[in-house]
Amino acid sequence: MDPFDPGTDAGTDTGTDATTGSILRQPKSVWATAGASVVAFMGIGLVDPILPSIAQGLNATPSQVSLLFTSYFLITAIAMLVTGFVSSRIGGRKTLLLGLAFVVVFAGLAGTSGSVAELVGFRAGWGLGNALFVSTALAVIVGAAAGGSAAAILLYESALGLGMACGPLLGALLGDANWRYPFFGTAFLMAVGFLGITAFLKEQPRPARKTSLLDPVKALGHGGLASAAISAFFYNYTFFTVLAFTPFVLNMTPYKSGAVFFAWGVLLAVFSVIVAPRMQRRFGSLKVLGGSLVLLAADVLVLGYGDHTTAVVCTILSGAFIGVNNTVYTELALGVSDAPRPVASAGYNFVRWFAAAAAPYFAPKIEEWSDIHMPFVVAAVTAVAGAVVVVVRQKALTHDVEELEPKHATEDGIAVFAN
């Protein structure tokens, strides 16, 4: 199989017992890549519990501090056009190491920041490194793992869930002493990952065809893929309003905020990996996606208007809807067009990550222009807009969905979320 197309032989392993037996008996190269993947995913939610502390430490406003997400995901979106181009030319191992090197350098520099502007700039460099790493990690794990693709994907899913859940915890534990420590901690852990991959991972075969910079953009010419990307754009605005703006609303200590987002991450992982595929088998992808988006809209609306306890509960509960949406969106993105999966993934992510960059910037601005409730009203509207696109473009999104359910739901959901 092509190691840079993680779905090439997806779903062909039928030996469940063999997979279960081999999941923990993996080469050191797989464990090194999976361990670095955990840290990479931790970096997404790492700053959540310490956003108020950063604002206080650098005398910054919430809108200024939220630019940590904006710069990170803006560069991530643009990097989607570059990652395939790079990895198809220098190979998976070198791409992983290049991404890790960027993260080590810029995470470390972030901890030395003397102003918000410096911190935002260093997070942008961090975003480039993370994009290079996570867009390649699954393909490398699949290519090197024992027990077939099913075992590799399950291991990668575990890394994603662990990273998303533990990122806020690490941020809280280290950030309670000083907001700079989580950045230094991440740089150290990624340096360990760099050494592990250097020592244990051999170079993977390169794909037969090199990816051009324009291939992902050309792939968006397909109506179904464009529809999935546009709907996901609206959804991601809601997602990252919750992730980047809610910590200011909760206004809790780093420990308490870390606990809330740890629970959020656990629900996200469980519903993405376990619940979503079962719901798809029973109700179908589009019905599940539409219903989950509407429920997410209701959840964030209650979050915005409820009391403090209600806001905490709704923040945690949103992880369930986000987990379902991540899996189903990815299945649609990778199955709706005939473009190679890495190319379709890059085009899809190029569009949707712009919303991840926009939400952290606009949510606090909207609060400044109106009140604390309005950012969540806007987030609810964008979630509904995503559902409307699914309904209106149902025919375009239906192509190949029946063949994909539930064959690729779990594995591709993780692959593209990571991308």
Short mmCIF file of C-alpha atoms in Angstrom, two decimals:
data_model
loop_
_atom_site.label_atom_id
_atom_site.label_comp_id
_atom_site.label_asym_id
_atom_site.label_seq_id
_atom_site.Cartn_x
_atom_site.Cartn_y
_atom_site.Cartn_z
CA MET A 1 0.00 0.00 0.00
CA ASP A 2 1.02 3.64 -0.43
CA PRO A 3 2.20 4.78 3.01
CA PHE A 4 1.18 8.35 2.26
CA ASP A 5 -2.41 7.34 1.57
CA PRO A 6 -3.62 6.01 4.93
CA GLY A 7 -6.85 4.74 3.45
CA THR A 8 -5.49 2.74 0.55
CA ASP A 9 -6.17 -0.57 2.20
CA ALA A 10 -8.41 0.66 4.90
CA GLY A 11 -10.98 -1.73 6.20
CA THR A 12 -9.46 -4.84 4.63
CA ASP A 13 -8.35 -6.41 7.91
CA THR A 14 -11.00 -8.76 9.11
CA GLY A 15 -9.02 -10.65 11.72
CA THR A 16 -10.26 -8.90 14.84
CA ASP A 17 -8.61 -11.33 17.21
CA ALA A 18 -5.28 -10.99 15.51
CA THR A 19 -5.55 -7.24 15.64
CA THR A 20 -6.42 -7.28 19.32
CA GLY A 21 -3.50 -9.52 20.06
CA SER A 22 -1.01 -7.44 18.11
CA ILE A 23 -2.05 -3.90 19.05
CA LEU A 24 0.41 -3.80 21.96
CA ARG A 25 3.14 -5.74 20.16
CA GLN A 26 4.38 -3.04 17.86
CA PRO A 27 7.85 -2.11 16.61
CA LYS A 28 9.66 0.60 18.53
CA SER A 29 9.27 2.89 15.52
CA VAL A 30 5.48 2.74 15.87
CA TRP A 31 5.57 3.49 19.59
CA ALA A 32 7.95 6.40 18.99
CA THR A 33 5.64 7.91 16.35
CA ALA A 34 2.51 7.27 18.43
CA GLY A 35 4.09 8.84 21.50
CA ALA A 36 5.04 11.95 19.57
CA SER A 37 1.50 12.03 18.17
CA VAL A 38 0.06 12.18 21.69
CA VAL A 39 2.16 15.26 22.44
CA ALA A 40 1.28 16.84 19.08
CA PHE A 41 -2.44 16.55 19.82
CA MET A 42 -1.90 17.79 23.36
CA GLY A 43 -0.64 21.03 21.86
CA ILE A 44 -4.09 21.86 20.45
CA GLY A 45 -5.78 22.21 23.84
CA LEU A 46 -2.69 22.94 25.89
CA VAL A 47 -3.31 26.67 26.19
CA ASP A 48 -7.01 26.38 27.05
CA PRO A 49 -6.73 26.36 30.87
CA ILE A 50 -4.02 29.05 30.91
CA LEU A 51 -5.56 31.62 28.55
CA PRO A 52 -6.68 33.85 31.46
CA SER A 53 -3.25 33.41 33.10
CA ILE A 54 -1.48 34.40 29.88
CA ALA A 55 -3.72 37.44 29.56
CA GLN A 56 -2.88 38.47 33.10
CA GLY A 57 0.84 37.72 32.76
CA LEU A 58 1.23 39.72 29.54
CA ASN A 59 -1.35 42.43 30.37
CA ALA A 60 -3.41 41.39 27.36
CA THR A 61 -7.10 41.34 26.52
CA PRO A 62 -9.01 38.13 25.77
CA SER A 63 -9.16 39.03 22.08
CA GLN A 64 -5.38 39.45 21.97
CA VAL A 65 -4.71 36.16 23.75
CA SER A 66 -7.20 34.32 21.53
CA LEU A 67 -4.90 35.11 18.61
CA LEU A 68 -2.81 32.18 19.89
CA PHE A 69 -5.39 29.94 18.24
CA THR A 70 -5.84 32.21 15.22
CA SER A 71 -2.17 32.28 14.23
CA TYR A 72 -1.79 28.55 14.94
CA PHE A 73 -4.70 27.44 12.76
CA LEU A 74 -4.23 30.06 10.05
CA ILE A 75 -0.76 28.67 9.37
CA THR A 76 -2.13 25.14 9.71
CA ALA A 77 -4.72 25.87 7.01
CA ILE A 78 -2.17 27.28 4.60
CA ALA A 79 0.24 24.45 5.38
CA MET A 80 -2.33 21.95 4.10
CA LEU A 81 -1.26 22.96 0.60
CA VAL A 82 2.37 22.26 1.49
CA THR A 83 2.43 19.08 3.58
CA GLY A 84 1.68 16.67 0.74
CA PHE A 85 4.11 18.51 -1.53
CA VAL A 86 6.87 18.15 1.08
CA SER A 87 6.23 14.58 2.24
CA SER A 88 5.93 13.20 -1.29
CA ARG A 89 9.41 14.56 -2.02
CA ILE A 90 11.47 14.05 1.12
CA GLY A 91 9.64 11.05 2.63
CA GLY A 92 7.63 10.45 5.78
CA ARG A 93 10.48 10.16 8.27
CA LYS A 94 12.11 13.43 7.26
CA THR A 95 8.73 15.20 7.22
CA LEU A 96 7.99 14.02 10.76
CA LEU A 97 11.39 15.16 11.98
CA LEU A 98 11.06 18.52 10.25
CA GLY A 99 7.66 19.07 11.87
CA LEU A 100 8.94 18.03 15.30
CA ALA A 101 11.94 20.33 14.97
CA PHE A 102 9.65 23.28 14.24
CA VAL A 103 7.50 22.47 17.28
CA VAL A 104 10.49 22.09 19.61
CA VAL A 105 11.97 25.42 18.52
CA PHE A 106 8.78 27.48 18.47
CA ALA A 107 7.19 25.96 21.60
CA GLY A 108 10.39 26.73 23.46
CA LEU A 109 10.49 30.27 22.09
CA ALA A 110 6.81 30.72 23.06
CA GLY A 111 7.78 30.18 26.67
CA THR A 112 10.25 33.07 26.47
CA SER A 113 7.75 35.55 25.00
CA GLY A 114 7.75 39.03 26.45
CA SER A 115 4.62 40.18 24.65
CA VAL A 116 1.44 38.82 23.11
CA ALA A 117 2.74 39.66 19.63
CA GLU A 118 5.80 37.47 20.16
CA LEU A 119 3.73 34.63 21.57
CA VAL A 120 1.26 34.78 18.66
CA GLY A 121 4.14 34.70 16.17
CA PHE A 122 5.78 31.71 17.84
CA ARG A 123 2.46 29.85 17.89
CA ALA A 124 2.28 30.35 14.11
CA GLY A 125 5.62 28.58 13.70
CA TRP A 126 4.35 25.87 16.05
CA GLY A 127 1.29 25.44 13.84
CA LEU A 128 3.46 24.85 10.77
CA GLY A 129 5.43 22.17 12.58
CA ASN A 130 2.32 20.47 13.89
CA ALA A 131 0.74 20.47 10.42
CA LEU A 132 3.79 18.77 8.93
CA PHE A 133 3.86 16.19 11.71
CA VAL A 134 0.23 15.17 12.14
CA SER A 135 -0.51 15.11 8.40
CA THR A 136 2.14 12.40 8.02
CA ALA A 137 2.03 10.48 11.31
CA LEU A 138 -0.91 8.17 10.56
CA ALA A 139 0.49 7.12 7.19
CA VAL A 140 3.84 6.34 8.83
CA ILE A 141 2.21 4.33 11.63
CA VAL A 142 0.14 2.33 9.13
CA GLY A 143 3.24 1.63 7.06
CA ALA A 144 5.31 0.44 10.03
CA ALA A 145 2.76 -1.24 12.33
CA ALA A 146 2.40 -4.96 12.94
CA GLY A 147 -1.05 -6.53 12.74
CA GLY A 148 -2.34 -4.66 9.70
CA SER A 149 -3.96 -1.28 9.24
CA ALA A 150 -6.73 -1.92 11.78
CA ALA A 151 -4.24 -2.28 14.64
CA ALA A 152 -2.32 0.80 13.47
CA ILE A 153 -5.46 2.91 13.22
CA LEU A 154 -6.65 1.84 16.66
CA LEU A 155 -3.29 2.83 18.10
CA TYR A 156 -3.45 6.20 16.37
CA GLU A 157 -7.02 6.76 17.59
CA SER A 158 -5.82 6.12 21.12
CA ALA A 159 -3.01 8.65 20.66
CA LEU A 160 -5.48 11.26 19.42
CA GLY A 161 -7.92 10.71 22.28
CA LEU A 162 -5.18 10.69 24.90
CA GLY A 163 -3.62 13.85 23.49
CA MET A 164 -6.86 15.81 23.22
CA ALA A 165 -7.86 14.83 26.76
CA CYS A 166 -4.46 15.31 28.41
CA GLY A 167 -3.48 18.58 26.72
CA PRO A 168 -5.65 20.69 29.03
CA LEU A 169 -4.44 18.69 32.04
CA LEU A 170 -0.79 19.33 31.21
CA GLY A 171 -1.56 22.99 30.63
CA ALA A 172 -3.29 23.19 34.00
CA LEU A 173 -0.65 21.32 36.00
CA LEU A 174 2.29 23.28 34.63
CA GLY A 175 0.43 26.52 34.07
CA ASP A 176 -0.73 26.77 37.65
CA ALA A 177 2.88 27.51 38.62
CA ASN A 178 3.67 29.74 35.64
CA TRP A 179 1.97 30.18 32.28
CA ARG A 180 5.35 29.72 30.53
CA TYR A 181 5.94 26.18 31.81
CA PRO A 182 3.45 24.36 29.50
CA PHE A 183 5.34 25.70 26.48
CA PHE A 184 8.69 24.55 27.83
CA GLY A 185 7.16 21.20 28.77
CA THR A 186 5.83 20.68 25.26
CA ALA A 187 9.20 21.56 23.74
CA PHE A 188 10.89 19.01 26.00
CA LEU A 189 8.40 16.23 25.22
CA MET A 190 8.59 16.87 21.49
CA ALA A 191 12.39 16.80 21.70
CA VAL A 192 12.10 13.34 23.27
CA GLY A 193 9.78 12.37 20.39
CA PHE A 194 12.33 13.70 17.89
CA LEU A 195 15.07 11.53 19.41
CA GLY A 196 12.78 8.50 19.48
CA ILE A 197 11.83 8.79 15.82
CA THR A 198 15.44 9.46 14.86
CA ALA A 199 16.56 6.32 16.65
CA PHE A 200 13.78 3.88 15.79
CA LEU A 201 11.98 4.90 12.59
CA LYS A 202 13.41 3.90 9.24
CA GLU A 203 12.50 5.81 6.11
CA GLN A 204 9.18 4.78 4.53
CA PRO A 205 8.78 4.22 0.77
CA ARG A 206 7.81 7.38 -1.06
CA PRO A 207 4.60 7.59 -3.10
CA ALA A 208 4.87 6.90 -6.80
CA ARG A 209 3.33 10.26 -7.71
CA LYS A 210 4.47 13.58 -6.26
CA THR A 211 1.78 15.94 -5.00
CA SER A 212 1.71 19.47 -6.43
CA LEU A 213 0.80 22.57 -4.45
CA LEU A 214 -2.37 23.08 -6.49
CA ASP A 215 -3.72 19.50 -6.31
CA PRO A 216 -5.77 20.15 -3.10
CA VAL A 217 -7.29 23.33 -4.60
CA LYS A 218 -8.16 21.50 -7.82
CA ALA A 219 -9.84 18.76 -5.79
CA LEU A 220 -12.24 21.37 -4.36
CA GLY A 221 -13.68 21.74 -7.85
CA HIS A 222 -15.74 18.64 -7.05
CA GLY A 223 -19.15 19.77 -5.81
CA GLY A 224 -19.45 17.15 -3.10
CA LEU A 225 -16.04 17.83 -1.60
CA ALA A 226 -16.61 21.58 -1.75
CA SER A 227 -19.98 21.13 0.01
CA ALA A 228 -18.42 19.04 2.77
CA ALA A 229 -15.66 21.63 3.22
CA ILE A 230 -18.09 24.57 3.38
CA SER A 231 -20.34 22.81 5.88
CA ALA A 232 -17.28 21.87 7.96
CA PHE A 233 -16.12 25.49 7.82
CA PHE A 234 -19.32 26.60 9.57
CA TYR A 235 -19.08 23.73 12.05
CA ASN A 236 -15.45 24.51 12.90
CA TYR A 237 -16.37 28.07 13.75
CA THR A 238 -18.68 26.65 16.41
CA PHE A 239 -16.13 24.09 17.56
CA PHE A 240 -13.38 26.65 18.13
CA THR A 241 -15.66 29.18 19.73
CA VAL A 242 -16.15 26.55 22.42
CA LEU A 243 -12.46 25.67 22.60
CA ALA A 244 -10.95 29.16 22.53
CA PHE A 245 -13.59 31.47 24.03
CA THR A 246 -15.26 29.36 26.74
CA PRO A 247 -12.25 29.45 29.14
CA PHE A 248 -12.81 33.21 29.54
CA VAL A 249 -16.50 32.66 30.20
CA LEU A 250 -15.89 29.93 32.78
CA ASN A 251 -13.20 32.08 34.45
CA MET A 252 -11.87 29.18 36.54
CA THR A 253 -8.47 28.33 37.98
CA PRO A 254 -6.14 26.42 35.62
CA TYR A 255 -6.76 23.20 37.56
CA LYS A 256 -10.54 23.44 37.34
CA SER A 257 -10.51 24.55 33.72
CA GLY A 258 -8.12 21.72 32.89
CA ALA A 259 -10.48 19.22 34.51
CA VAL A 260 -13.43 20.54 32.49
CA PHE A 261 -11.59 20.25 29.19
CA PHE A 262 -10.17 16.87 30.15
CA ALA A 263 -13.73 15.58 30.50
CA TRP A 264 -14.55 17.33 27.22
CA GLY A 265 -11.66 15.54 25.51
CA VAL A 266 -12.68 12.16 26.88
CA LEU A 267 -16.19 12.55 25.47
CA LEU A 268 -14.76 13.74 22.15
CA ALA A 269 -12.57 10.64 21.87
CA VAL A 270 -15.26 8.15 22.93
CA PHE A 271 -17.94 9.55 20.63
CA SER A 272 -15.53 9.90 17.70
CA VAL A 273 -14.09 6.40 17.89
CA ILE A 274 -16.90 4.29 19.36
CA VAL A 275 -20.28 6.01 19.21
CA ALA A 276 -20.25 7.73 15.82
CA PRO A 277 -19.64 4.57 13.70
CA ARG A 278 -22.47 2.75 15.50
CA MET A 279 -24.86 5.66 14.95
CA GLN A 280 -23.91 5.78 11.28
CA ARG A 281 -24.69 2.10 10.84
CA ARG A 282 -28.12 2.62 12.34
CA PHE A 283 -29.22 6.01 10.98
CA GLY A 284 -26.88 6.89 8.10
CA SER A 285 -24.13 9.51 7.95
CA LEU A 286 -26.12 12.53 6.79
CA LYS A 287 -28.90 12.11 9.34
CA VAL A 288 -26.37 11.66 12.13
CA LEU A 289 -24.41 14.72 11.02
CA GLY A 290 -27.45 16.95 10.63
CA GLY A 291 -28.86 15.92 13.99
CA SER A 292 -25.54 16.31 15.77
CA LEU A 293 -25.04 19.81 14.35
CA VAL A 294 -28.48 20.93 15.52
CA LEU A 295 -27.86 19.49 18.99
CA LEU A 296 -24.48 21.24 19.12
CA ALA A 297 -26.19 24.51 18.23
CA ALA A 298 -28.67 24.03 21.08
CA ASP A 299 -25.85 23.11 23.45
CA VAL A 300 -23.75 26.23 22.78
CA LEU A 301 -26.83 28.43 23.00
CA VAL A 302 -27.62 27.08 26.47
CA LEU A 303 -23.91 27.41 27.33
CA GLY A 304 -24.02 31.09 26.49
CA TYR A 305 -27.18 31.90 28.44
CA GLY A 306 -26.96 29.45 31.36
CA ASP A 307 -25.46 29.97 34.80
CA HIS A 308 -21.93 28.87 35.63
CA THR A 309 -22.81 25.25 36.41
CA THR A 310 -24.83 24.98 33.21
CA ALA A 311 -21.92 26.43 31.22
CA VAL A 312 -19.57 23.80 32.65
CA VAL A 313 -21.96 20.96 31.84
CA CYS A 314 -22.61 22.22 28.31
CA THR A 315 -18.89 22.68 27.65
CA ILE A 316 -18.23 19.07 28.57
CA LEU A 317 -21.28 17.82 26.67
CA SER A 318 -20.18 19.62 23.50
CA GLY A 319 -17.30 17.15 23.29
CA ALA A 320 -19.78 14.39 22.42
CA PHE A 321 -21.28 16.29 19.48
CA ILE A 322 -17.86 17.44 18.30
CA GLY A 323 -16.58 13.86 18.36
CA VAL A 324 -19.47 12.63 16.23
CA ASN A 325 -19.13 15.51 13.78
CA ASN A 326 -15.39 15.02 13.33
CA THR A 327 -15.81 11.41 12.29
CA VAL A 328 -18.74 11.91 9.94
CA TYR A 329 -17.35 15.01 8.24
CA THR A 330 -14.14 13.21 7.47
CA GLU A 331 -15.90 10.22 6.00
CA LEU A 332 -17.82 12.54 3.72
CA ALA A 333 -14.71 14.50 2.75
CA LEU A 334 -12.72 11.41 1.82
CA GLY A 335 -15.51 9.45 0.18
CA VAL A 336 -17.43 12.03 -1.78
CA SER A 337 -14.90 12.64 -4.56
CA ASP A 338 -12.55 10.53 -6.66
CA ALA A 339 -9.46 12.53 -5.64
CA PRO A 340 -6.71 10.59 -3.80
CA ARG A 341 -7.38 10.68 -0.09
CA PRO A 342 -4.34 12.76 0.92
CA VAL A 343 -5.27 15.32 -1.73
CA ALA A 344 -8.96 15.40 -0.79
CA SER A 345 -7.98 15.65 2.88
CA ALA A 346 -5.64 18.58 2.21
CA GLY A 347 -8.26 20.50 0.20
CA TYR A 348 -10.95 19.88 2.79
CA ASN A 349 -8.70 20.95 5.67
CA PHE A 350 -7.46 23.98 3.77
CA VAL A 351 -11.02 25.34 3.85
CA ARG A 352 -12.19 24.27 7.29
CA TRP A 353 -9.12 25.34 9.29
CA PHE A 354 -9.72 28.95 8.27
CA ALA A 355 -12.79 28.86 10.51
CA ALA A 356 -10.62 27.55 13.36
CA ALA A 357 -8.48 30.64 12.85
CA ALA A 358 -11.46 33.00 12.58
CA ALA A 359 -13.51 31.93 15.62
CA PRO A 360 -10.90 32.69 18.33
CA TYR A 361 -10.46 36.17 16.87
CA PHE A 362 -14.08 37.11 16.28
CA ALA A 363 -15.68 35.60 19.42
CA PRO A 364 -14.06 38.05 21.90
CA LYS A 365 -14.51 40.89 19.41
CA ILE A 366 -18.22 40.12 19.20
CA GLU A 367 -18.37 40.19 23.00
CA GLU A 368 -16.70 43.63 23.00
CA TRP A 369 -19.21 44.89 20.44
CA SER A 370 -22.27 43.40 22.18
CA ASP A 371 -22.34 41.17 25.26
CA ILE A 372 -21.10 37.83 26.63
CA HIS A 373 -24.03 35.92 25.11
CA MET A 374 -23.72 36.98 21.48
CA PRO A 375 -20.57 34.95 20.58
CA PHE A 376 -22.50 31.79 21.43
CA VAL A 377 -25.53 32.94 19.46
CA VAL A 378 -23.27 33.34 16.43
CA ALA A 379 -21.73 29.91 17.12
CA ALA A 380 -25.19 28.35 17.27
CA VAL A 381 -26.11 30.00 13.96
CA THR A 382 -22.97 28.68 12.25
CA ALA A 383 -23.69 25.14 13.48
CA VAL A 384 -27.19 25.37 12.01
CA ALA A 385 -25.70 26.78 8.79
CA GLY A 386 -23.52 23.69 8.57
CA ALA A 387 -26.61 21.50 8.92
CA VAL A 388 -28.43 23.51 6.25
CA VAL A 389 -25.58 22.91 3.80
CA VAL A 390 -25.82 19.17 4.50
CA VAL A 391 -29.56 19.18 3.79
CA VAL A 392 -29.42 21.39 0.70
CA ARG A 393 -26.44 19.55 -0.79
CA GLN A 394 -27.62 16.09 0.22
CA LYS A 395 -27.42 14.64 -3.28
CA ALA A 396 -23.87 15.87 -3.83
CA LEU A 397 -22.82 14.48 -0.45
CA THR A 398 -24.43 11.08 -0.95
CA HIS A 399 -21.91 9.79 -3.51
CA ASP A 400 -20.21 6.64 -2.19
CA VAL A 401 -21.50 7.14 1.36
CA GLU A 402 -23.31 3.80 1.33
CA GLU A 403 -20.12 2.02 0.29
CA LEU A 404 -18.11 3.77 2.99
CA GLU A 405 -20.39 3.10 5.96
CA PRO A 406 -19.04 2.02 8.36
CA LYS A 407 -15.92 0.78 6.59
CA HIS A 408 -13.87 3.94 6.80
CA ALA A 409 -15.81 5.95 9.36
CA THR A 410 -13.46 5.49 12.29
CA GLU A 411 -10.11 5.39 10.57
CA ASP A 412 -10.69 8.33 8.24
CA GLY A 413 -12.37 10.36 10.95
CA ILE A 414 -9.17 10.24 12.90
CA ALA A 415 -6.96 10.78 9.88
CA VAL A 416 -8.57 13.98 8.71
CA PHE A 417 -9.21 15.39 12.15
CA ALA A 418 -5.52 15.07 12.74
CA ASN A 419 -4.77 16.73 9.46
#
